[in-house]
XYZ file of C-alpha atoms in Angstrom:
572
model
C 18.124 85.285 -122.162
C 18.200 83.930 -118.066
C 22.075 82.220 -117.381
C 22.599 80.008 -114.381
C 23.076 81.288 -111.099
C 26.907 79.534 -111.207
C 27.811 80.969 -114.629
C 26.963 84.458 -113.545
C 29.211 84.250 -110.341
C 31.849 82.908 -112.444
C 31.520 85.968 -115.043
C 32.151 88.356 -111.797
C 34.817 86.290 -110.160
C 37.451 87.985 -112.771
C 35.542 91.543 -112.706
C 38.661 92.209 -110.054
C 42.202 92.802 -111.035
C 43.989 89.329 -110.815
C 41.269 87.271 -111.765
C 42.063 84.159 -112.533
C 45.503 83.414 -110.156
C 46.206 80.829 -107.902
C 44.494 81.017 -104.626
C 46.213 81.542 -101.586
C 45.603 78.071 -99.060
C 43.009 79.237 -96.611
C 43.883 79.720 -92.829
C 41.672 79.205 -90.203
C 40.036 82.372 -88.676
C 40.041 83.796 -85.358
C 42.266 82.323 -82.122
C 42.860 78.923 -81.621
C 42.958 76.228 -79.492
C 46.486 75.018 -78.032
C 45.739 71.489 -77.597
C 47.531 71.266 -74.353
C 44.347 74.094 -72.684
C 42.097 72.378 -74.562
C 42.822 69.322 -72.849
C 44.094 70.893 -69.428
C 40.073 72.490 -69.500
C 38.915 68.957 -70.150
C 39.945 67.102 -67.438
C 39.109 70.612 -65.021
C 35.356 70.138 -65.848
C 35.154 66.530 -66.646
C 31.124 65.666 -66.953
C 30.498 68.840 -65.379
C 27.350 70.673 -68.096
C 28.863 72.909 -70.657
C 25.448 75.601 -70.173
C 26.092 79.013 -70.670
C 24.701 79.704 -66.936
C 28.040 77.659 -65.520
C 30.201 79.742 -67.364
C 30.894 81.279 -63.793
C 31.446 78.844 -61.988
C 34.025 76.912 -64.350
C 36.124 80.519 -64.604
C 36.612 79.414 -60.490
C 37.698 76.322 -61.593
C 40.419 77.596 -63.665
C 40.684 79.940 -60.899
C 41.094 78.152 -57.966
C 43.842 75.611 -59.982
C 45.915 77.351 -61.115
C 45.943 80.695 -59.538
C 45.604 82.888 -63.239
C 43.054 82.767 -65.945
C 45.491 82.516 -69.380
C 44.247 83.948 -72.101
C 45.369 80.018 -73.504
C 42.994 78.723 -71.156
C 39.828 81.403 -71.827
C 39.890 80.316 -75.169
C 39.935 76.750 -74.507
C 37.064 77.276 -71.973
C 34.949 79.774 -74.647
C 35.037 76.128 -77.103
C 34.102 73.652 -74.913
C 30.657 75.683 -74.140
C 30.299 76.430 -77.704
C 30.956 80.805 -75.912
C 33.019 83.264 -78.536
C 35.702 83.691 -77.647
C 34.615 87.716 -76.663
C 31.402 86.305 -74.103
C 34.292 84.119 -72.191
C 37.083 87.443 -71.500
C 34.073 90.249 -71.113
C 33.078 87.867 -68.457
C 36.083 86.893 -66.551
C 37.648 90.556 -66.541
C 34.364 91.471 -65.471
C 34.860 90.347 -61.699
C 37.716 91.163 -59.817
C 38.735 87.504 -58.373
C 39.412 86.090 -61.882
C 42.563 87.311 -63.045
C 43.057 87.256 -66.127
C 46.774 87.685 -68.038
C 46.107 88.365 -71.765
C 48.873 87.458 -73.966
C 52.538 88.508 -73.248
C 52.006 89.730 -69.705
C 53.781 87.934 -66.847
C 52.440 84.652 -64.951
C 50.861 86.093 -61.449
C 52.452 85.156 -58.142
C 51.344 81.538 -56.685
C 50.045 83.283 -53.670
C 48.012 85.956 -53.296
C 47.611 88.541 -50.576
C 44.599 90.518 -50.409
C 44.716 93.870 -47.948
C 40.790 95.213 -47.482
C 41.086 98.769 -47.885
C 37.045 99.879 -47.392
C 36.327 102.303 -44.400
C 36.974 100.218 -41.223
C 40.146 98.910 -42.747
C 41.489 101.584 -43.262
C 40.652 103.831 -39.605
C 42.147 100.781 -38.306
C 45.808 100.943 -40.297
C 44.873 99.658 -43.927
C 47.279 101.639 -45.639
C 50.204 101.106 -43.479
C 49.693 97.470 -43.345
C 49.285 97.477 -47.235
C 53.166 98.894 -47.818
C 54.380 97.029 -44.796
C 53.456 93.592 -46.940
C 53.987 95.083 -49.692
C 57.660 95.845 -49.127
C 58.207 92.463 -46.525
C 56.761 90.409 -49.696
C 59.019 88.229 -51.940
C 58.342 87.644 -55.435
C 55.952 84.433 -55.275
C 53.729 86.861 -53.819
C 51.649 88.888 -54.879
C 50.063 92.499 -52.928
C 46.760 94.215 -53.646
C 44.147 96.361 -52.729
C 40.277 94.464 -51.773
C 37.729 95.714 -51.290
C 35.094 95.053 -48.201
C 35.295 91.669 -47.414
C 32.894 91.611 -44.610
C 35.300 90.748 -41.544
C 35.196 95.088 -40.671
C 34.842 93.817 -36.685
C 37.751 92.384 -36.629
C 39.885 95.144 -39.067
C 42.062 95.913 -40.327
C 41.831 91.970 -41.875
C 44.170 90.388 -44.727
C 43.397 87.697 -46.584
C 46.430 84.776 -47.668
C 44.832 83.119 -50.823
C 41.051 82.254 -48.794
C 42.921 81.972 -44.849
C 41.833 85.436 -43.339
C 43.856 86.986 -40.987
C 41.837 89.291 -38.001
C 43.390 92.300 -36.857
C 46.103 91.500 -38.542
C 50.159 92.980 -38.485
C 52.224 92.350 -41.468
C 54.990 90.188 -39.220
C 51.543 87.648 -38.749
C 49.984 88.023 -42.502
C 53.788 87.545 -43.878
C 54.465 84.258 -41.349
C 50.527 82.954 -42.421
C 51.724 83.300 -45.656
C 55.084 81.811 -45.242
C 52.948 79.096 -43.177
C 50.954 78.085 -46.637
C 48.250 78.774 -44.197
C 45.423 79.382 -47.528
C 42.400 77.531 -46.664
C 39.245 79.524 -45.059
C 39.164 77.996 -40.791
C 35.877 76.621 -39.935
C 33.729 77.387 -37.044
C 32.129 75.576 -34.720
C 28.469 76.065 -36.366
C 24.571 73.855 -35.028
C 24.933 70.549 -37.992
C 21.719 68.911 -39.586
C 21.654 66.574 -36.410
C 21.801 69.095 -33.977
C 19.120 71.552 -35.250
C 16.682 68.889 -35.691
C 17.379 67.747 -32.218
C 16.213 71.023 -31.282
C 12.873 71.102 -33.992
C 14.198 71.964 -36.878
C 12.422 71.284 -39.863
C 9.056 70.166 -38.310
C 7.396 73.564 -39.702
C 8.847 72.720 -43.051
C 7.579 69.115 -42.704
C 4.314 70.587 -41.641
C 3.836 72.988 -44.231
C 4.392 69.990 -47.063
C 2.093 67.134 -45.509
C -0.945 70.618 -45.239
C -0.815 70.773 -41.507
C 0.039 74.444 -41.992
C -0.906 75.759 -45.098
C 0.590 78.503 -46.946
C -2.583 81.442 -45.974
C -1.019 80.633 -42.447
C 2.532 81.036 -43.329
C 1.758 84.223 -45.472
C -1.042 85.678 -42.533
C 2.404 85.547 -40.263
C 4.378 87.177 -42.375
C 1.927 90.102 -42.995
C 0.806 90.552 -39.364
C 4.170 90.322 -38.511
C 5.255 93.382 -40.466
C 8.376 91.497 -41.948
C 10.549 93.227 -43.563
C 13.498 92.791 -46.869
C 16.509 92.990 -44.428
C 19.354 93.377 -47.328
C 18.542 97.023 -47.312
C 15.425 97.475 -49.766
C 13.075 96.779 -46.676
C 10.087 95.183 -48.708
C 7.686 93.745 -46.978
C 8.152 89.936 -47.192
C 4.668 88.350 -47.147
C 4.093 90.892 -50.056
C 6.752 90.132 -51.802
C 5.870 86.231 -51.632
C 2.505 86.299 -52.645
C 3.071 88.988 -55.513
C 5.482 86.048 -56.927
C 2.856 83.329 -56.605
C 0.153 85.368 -58.363
C 2.510 85.077 -61.475
C 1.875 81.954 -63.737
C 4.565 79.451 -62.964
C 7.195 77.734 -63.585
C 8.896 79.687 -61.075
C 12.482 80.072 -59.129
C 13.819 80.954 -56.151
C 16.990 83.394 -55.981
C 19.131 83.784 -52.384
C 20.773 87.177 -52.172
C 24.316 86.282 -49.814
C 26.429 88.396 -51.500
C 26.352 91.507 -49.018
C 29.168 93.368 -50.352
C 28.395 96.829 -48.535
C 31.134 98.309 -46.417
C 30.359 97.142 -43.193
C 27.823 94.618 -43.538
C 29.000 90.975 -42.169
C 25.330 90.006 -40.424
C 24.503 87.399 -43.218
C 28.430 86.142 -42.821
C 27.491 85.712 -39.243
C 24.025 83.859 -39.143
C 25.769 80.832 -41.746
C 28.449 80.261 -39.529
C 26.390 79.629 -36.558
C 23.547 78.492 -37.800
C 22.727 77.411 -41.544
C 19.934 75.739 -41.128
C 18.008 78.495 -39.887
C 18.616 79.970 -42.377
C 17.793 76.845 -45.291
C 14.379 75.711 -44.131
C 13.471 79.724 -44.225
C 14.333 79.318 -48.185
C 13.101 75.980 -48.172
C 9.143 77.066 -46.863
C 9.624 80.356 -49.055
C 10.344 77.666 -52.129
C 7.030 75.329 -50.920
C 4.983 78.435 -50.497
C 5.784 79.827 -54.718
C 6.155 76.373 -55.590
C 9.775 76.773 -56.642
C 11.099 74.157 -58.809
C 14.414 74.899 -58.178
C 16.635 77.365 -55.830
C 19.564 79.264 -56.643
C 22.276 80.652 -53.281
C 23.897 83.265 -55.065
C 26.664 83.983 -51.874
C 29.641 86.044 -51.968
C 33.472 85.007 -52.863
C 34.566 86.606 -50.118
C 32.913 83.695 -47.754
C 34.928 80.659 -47.823
C 34.214 78.970 -45.080
C 30.424 80.149 -45.496
C 31.015 78.348 -49.358
C 31.934 75.212 -47.297
C 29.718 74.692 -44.803
C 26.845 75.682 -47.120
C 27.207 72.521 -49.644
C 27.947 69.973 -46.872
C 24.991 70.541 -44.727
C 22.978 70.798 -47.943
C 24.382 67.286 -48.496
C 22.342 65.828 -45.944
C 18.991 68.159 -46.497
C 16.522 64.092 -47.443
C 15.374 63.831 -50.736
C 12.652 65.718 -51.878
C 11.853 69.423 -52.577
C 13.470 71.862 -54.722
C 16.981 71.211 -56.526
C 18.701 73.920 -54.625
C 22.505 75.345 -56.672
C 24.847 77.217 -55.209
C 27.032 79.772 -56.858
C 29.850 81.155 -56.033
C 30.511 85.208 -56.810
C 33.400 86.834 -57.763
C 34.150 90.142 -56.644
C 31.612 92.387 -57.471
C 29.672 94.912 -55.067
C 26.942 95.443 -57.773
C 25.792 91.644 -58.070
C 23.680 92.223 -54.253
C 21.929 94.066 -57.079
C 18.608 91.900 -57.730
C 18.772 92.338 -61.020
C 22.510 91.976 -61.472
C 22.792 88.763 -58.919
C 20.093 87.501 -61.738
C 22.743 87.921 -64.579
C 25.485 86.626 -62.523
C 23.856 83.297 -62.154
C 22.939 83.215 -65.704
C 26.681 83.242 -66.372
C 26.918 86.951 -67.695
C 28.743 89.911 -66.708
C 26.267 91.456 -63.112
C 25.129 94.877 -64.982
C 21.690 95.656 -63.661
C 18.670 95.478 -65.913
C 16.068 98.244 -66.870
C 13.190 97.744 -64.913
C 10.326 96.983 -65.479
C 9.668 93.898 -65.976
C 10.596 93.315 -62.139
C 11.810 90.298 -61.363
C 8.680 88.386 -59.633
C 7.628 88.914 -62.907
C 10.068 87.605 -65.333
C 13.731 87.023 -63.390
C 15.805 84.014 -63.415
C 16.032 82.573 -67.159
C 12.857 84.490 -67.718
C 10.584 83.142 -65.014
C 8.964 84.462 -62.056
C 11.530 85.149 -59.682
C 11.448 85.294 -55.437
C 14.117 87.163 -54.226
C 15.436 87.280 -51.005
C 18.121 88.168 -49.009
C 19.597 85.397 -46.217
C 18.795 87.257 -42.965
C 15.064 87.528 -44.386
C 14.700 83.917 -44.768
C 16.768 83.180 -41.135
C 14.078 84.934 -39.035
C 11.163 82.952 -41.488
C 11.163 79.989 -39.116
C 11.210 82.021 -35.431
C 8.451 84.252 -36.908
C 6.044 81.497 -37.526
C 6.207 79.458 -34.204
C 6.449 81.864 -31.767
C 4.122 84.428 -33.998
C 3.998 87.498 -34.740
C 4.055 88.853 -31.539
C 6.995 87.645 -30.572
C 8.242 89.814 -33.067
C 6.883 92.847 -32.277
C 7.331 92.986 -28.840
C 10.853 94.086 -29.951
C 11.442 97.466 -30.886
C 11.971 100.941 -29.451
C 11.177 104.930 -30.278
C 7.490 103.336 -32.039
C 9.148 100.632 -34.347
C 8.631 96.975 -34.059
C 10.612 94.357 -34.475
C 14.424 92.755 -34.563
C 17.546 93.955 -36.407
C 21.004 92.724 -36.286
C 23.183 95.825 -36.592
C 26.479 95.406 -37.952
C 28.586 97.818 -35.688
C 32.514 98.415 -36.599
C 34.729 101.072 -35.975
C 35.581 102.953 -32.736
C 34.015 100.884 -29.963
C 34.793 98.439 -27.602
C 32.810 95.557 -28.416
C 31.930 95.193 -32.124
C 30.518 92.478 -34.030
C 26.682 91.558 -34.983
C 24.219 92.833 -32.096
C 20.116 91.888 -32.486
C 18.905 94.690 -30.757
C 15.711 96.341 -31.166
C 14.383 98.245 -34.522
C 14.855 101.480 -33.839
C 16.947 102.288 -30.670
C 19.076 105.048 -31.522
C 22.792 105.214 -32.080
C 23.487 106.469 -29.143
C 22.276 103.220 -27.257
C 23.676 101.147 -29.663
C 26.999 102.190 -28.116
C 26.238 102.424 -24.785
C 23.827 98.836 -24.618
C 25.430 96.871 -26.616
C 29.130 97.890 -27.775
C 30.484 98.350 -23.947
C 30.769 102.465 -25.052
C 34.017 103.922 -27.303
C 37.012 102.471 -27.790
C 39.316 103.574 -24.885
C 41.040 107.159 -26.120
C 38.124 107.753 -28.613
C 34.827 110.374 -28.451
C 32.144 109.726 -30.798
C 32.136 112.225 -33.640
C 30.286 110.908 -36.577
C 28.689 107.335 -37.627
C 27.141 105.831 -41.057
C 23.943 104.644 -39.777
C 23.185 102.393 -43.223
C 27.230 101.233 -44.622
C 29.163 102.996 -47.481
C 25.580 104.654 -49.254
C 23.399 105.233 -46.240
C 24.753 108.732 -45.460
C 27.247 110.197 -42.514
C 25.401 111.559 -39.604
C 27.375 113.577 -37.219
C 27.221 112.629 -33.563
C 24.622 115.772 -32.527
C 22.163 113.963 -34.070
C 22.528 110.697 -31.633
C 19.029 110.553 -31.534
C 17.183 109.056 -34.512
C 15.841 106.126 -34.623
C 17.307 103.566 -36.613
C 15.531 101.786 -38.332
C 13.407 102.311 -42.377
C 11.829 105.294 -43.122
C 13.909 107.084 -39.962
C 16.685 108.523 -41.699
C 15.722 109.044 -45.091
C 14.582 112.873 -44.365
C 18.127 113.529 -43.567
C 19.253 112.434 -46.684
C 20.126 108.775 -45.363
C 18.647 105.492 -44.873
C 19.475 102.347 -42.804
C 19.760 99.610 -45.670
C 21.246 96.542 -44.420
C 22.012 98.206 -40.882
C 25.915 98.459 -40.883
C 26.882 100.966 -38.274
C 30.286 102.636 -38.831
C 31.105 104.226 -35.336
C 33.665 107.425 -36.080
C 35.645 108.558 -33.656
C 37.706 112.625 -33.497
C 40.759 110.934 -34.731
C 38.754 109.923 -38.056
C 38.736 112.409 -41.080
C 34.886 112.521 -42.039
C 35.729 114.131 -45.465
C 38.254 111.336 -46.243
C 35.654 108.987 -45.033
C 33.808 110.076 -47.683
C 36.461 110.012 -50.465
C 37.371 106.075 -49.302
C 33.802 105.156 -50.093
C 33.597 107.507 -53.231
C 36.460 105.849 -54.732
C 34.646 102.162 -53.390
C 31.344 103.108 -56.086
C 34.419 103.983 -58.645
C 35.787 100.656 -58.319
C 32.832 98.856 -57.985
C 30.632 100.166 -60.503
C 29.682 98.218 -63.331
C 30.033 100.422 -66.443
C 26.553 100.562 -68.061
C 25.599 104.073 -67.576
C 27.507 106.934 -68.159
C 26.171 109.002 -64.657
C 27.276 106.409 -62.706
C 30.065 105.405 -64.360
C 31.749 108.851 -65.256
C 29.622 110.537 -62.133
C 31.734 108.390 -59.558
C 35.003 108.751 -61.584
C 34.599 113.045 -61.854
C 33.612 112.652 -57.975
C 36.389 111.202 -56.389
C 38.645 113.733 -58.627
C 37.108 116.739 -57.150
C 36.903 115.213 -53.478
C 41.264 114.884 -53.207
C 41.478 118.658 -54.104
C 41.821 121.160 -51.325
C 39.027 122.793 -51.438
C 35.409 121.196 -52.187
C 33.405 123.125 -55.450
C 30.214 122.491 -53.090
C 28.032 124.085 -56.168
C 29.368 121.578 -58.852
C 29.600 118.316 -56.556
C 26.011 119.119 -56.224
C 25.438 119.343 -59.406
C 26.960 116.107 -60.195
C 25.220 114.048 -57.133
C 21.889 115.306 -58.352
C 22.619 114.467 -62.058
C 24.146 110.417 -60.976
C 20.979 110.341 -58.602
C 18.334 110.764 -61.479
C 19.816 109.081 -64.150
C 21.644 106.113 -62.895
C 20.421 102.964 -64.019
C 20.521 101.476 -60.100
C 21.435 101.871 -56.337
C 24.671 101.888 -56.687
C 24.286 104.953 -58.708
C 21.774 106.628 -57.615
C 23.389 106.349 -53.853
C 27.152 106.178 -54.006
C 27.083 110.543 -53.517
C 24.767 109.806 -50.352
C 27.947 110.277 -47.863
C 29.699 113.577 -50.135
C 25.938 115.327 -49.868
C 26.077 114.787 -45.958
C 29.829 115.893 -45.225
C 28.308 119.239 -47.146
C 25.676 119.286 -45.184
C 26.619 118.510 -41.637
C 29.644 118.484 -41.299
C 31.320 121.836 -43.145
C 34.393 122.946 -41.767
C 36.078 119.819 -42.465
C 35.527 119.675 -46.384
C 36.454 123.167 -46.459
C 40.341 123.512 -44.953
C 40.936 126.198 -42.004
C 43.189 128.487 -43.762
C 40.576 129.197 -45.922
C 38.310 129.249 -43.772
C 39.859 131.906 -42.010
């Protein structure tokens, strides 16, 4: 005999203790949305789209408005965007610039002072500055450490709100805070009218009108051997051709998240000649028929984040849609696949490869990814010809490099110099020599992950492919100069702590490896065998370049500075 399904359910309902009793009134499950917070979020977002990829942008709105992000606001934002609370919470807590306040925790002070403690700032007294500010700041001010803010040439640096204090002293920083100077200072730059008056956008116009062909552009890039200047050094023309060879639609992403300690060249060009970069970007987008361009710019560049949208708004109609996306303090997002994840509004976790971004990139579409400086040189190379670019260079190398030089030199800064010059030539010819009272002792040829070399190895050409046999690389050409007054061992520890803090945590070799390496490096005597094994495991098994290269400074110290990692009393 067949029973109706509802009859069966009625029978089963009485098969447990307490069956037939009156049920308690149902209560809503999960986190409840506070009506006040919901209203505030609704007003804050206004008519902005509630798309998933805009989550980080919306989190910035909350942070900027309230100087923190409460659990109530997170819940309201999740409800407004039709996302789970967990999705919003894990994204907000991934990025250092979002101050998430959990339930029951006290509110954060209305003003935050960040003190950069990366290598160059540390060499210039950041630790003492931090301690003095912590002692002198009142209850309305929070003082915290910050990783590299891209101002290594004016170290040490403190950020008051979004206003930077160069070569900072504690009294000056506290006075800046007391005056309420919290907004970025905009330096003079070449605006749209000035750029056009000087011939700007003519090349782009000729390309769009067919007077210059795509092949003309690609051939110029190939003949110049322009390589990616963000660090990887991949041939630019070959990359553009690879993306063009994929079926459309296609997108373009610009990596402006130069978080490598010691690097600040992209900031330099953005705040002086922003339209030269924009024109290079639009040329690249036209070549690969990109419908949209996403410019991802690090949050540590508030002045550039003001200038770029202002100048983009002056462009005449036509061309791809350009989106400016704001980073949120995550070094890992300089890795190209992490960058794409962040643009999509998620945590910046590196993707497994293959597929590569030129095949399956942003929103699953073929994506051209270039660094800001790479795009900056496109117009000059095409207009002046590849022979102009290749006329520069030393020691058998070709082209120009923008070296970000900081540390113990008289005149630090961005130095546009021939590719392949040596560090000694860079110091003497472009930086005015060593700073007074300092003797050249060591240098980092490629930022935090590029290794450390002794001054005795000062005759190596600085370029792609010249440093690898020494366990180093040039990367984005961030050159940090150290003197006999600086400890190379302490520098390696500073860098390892940076990598430990910035590891995304996705893979064990990097997450645990950087932590264990930092612990081992704080011991009076380094266990060389154990550190070598740990370094090898990180290089072999980490998902992305952060973990793979994090041990380079460590292994450089062991290899080239044995007298520094063994205490003098132990050596005796």
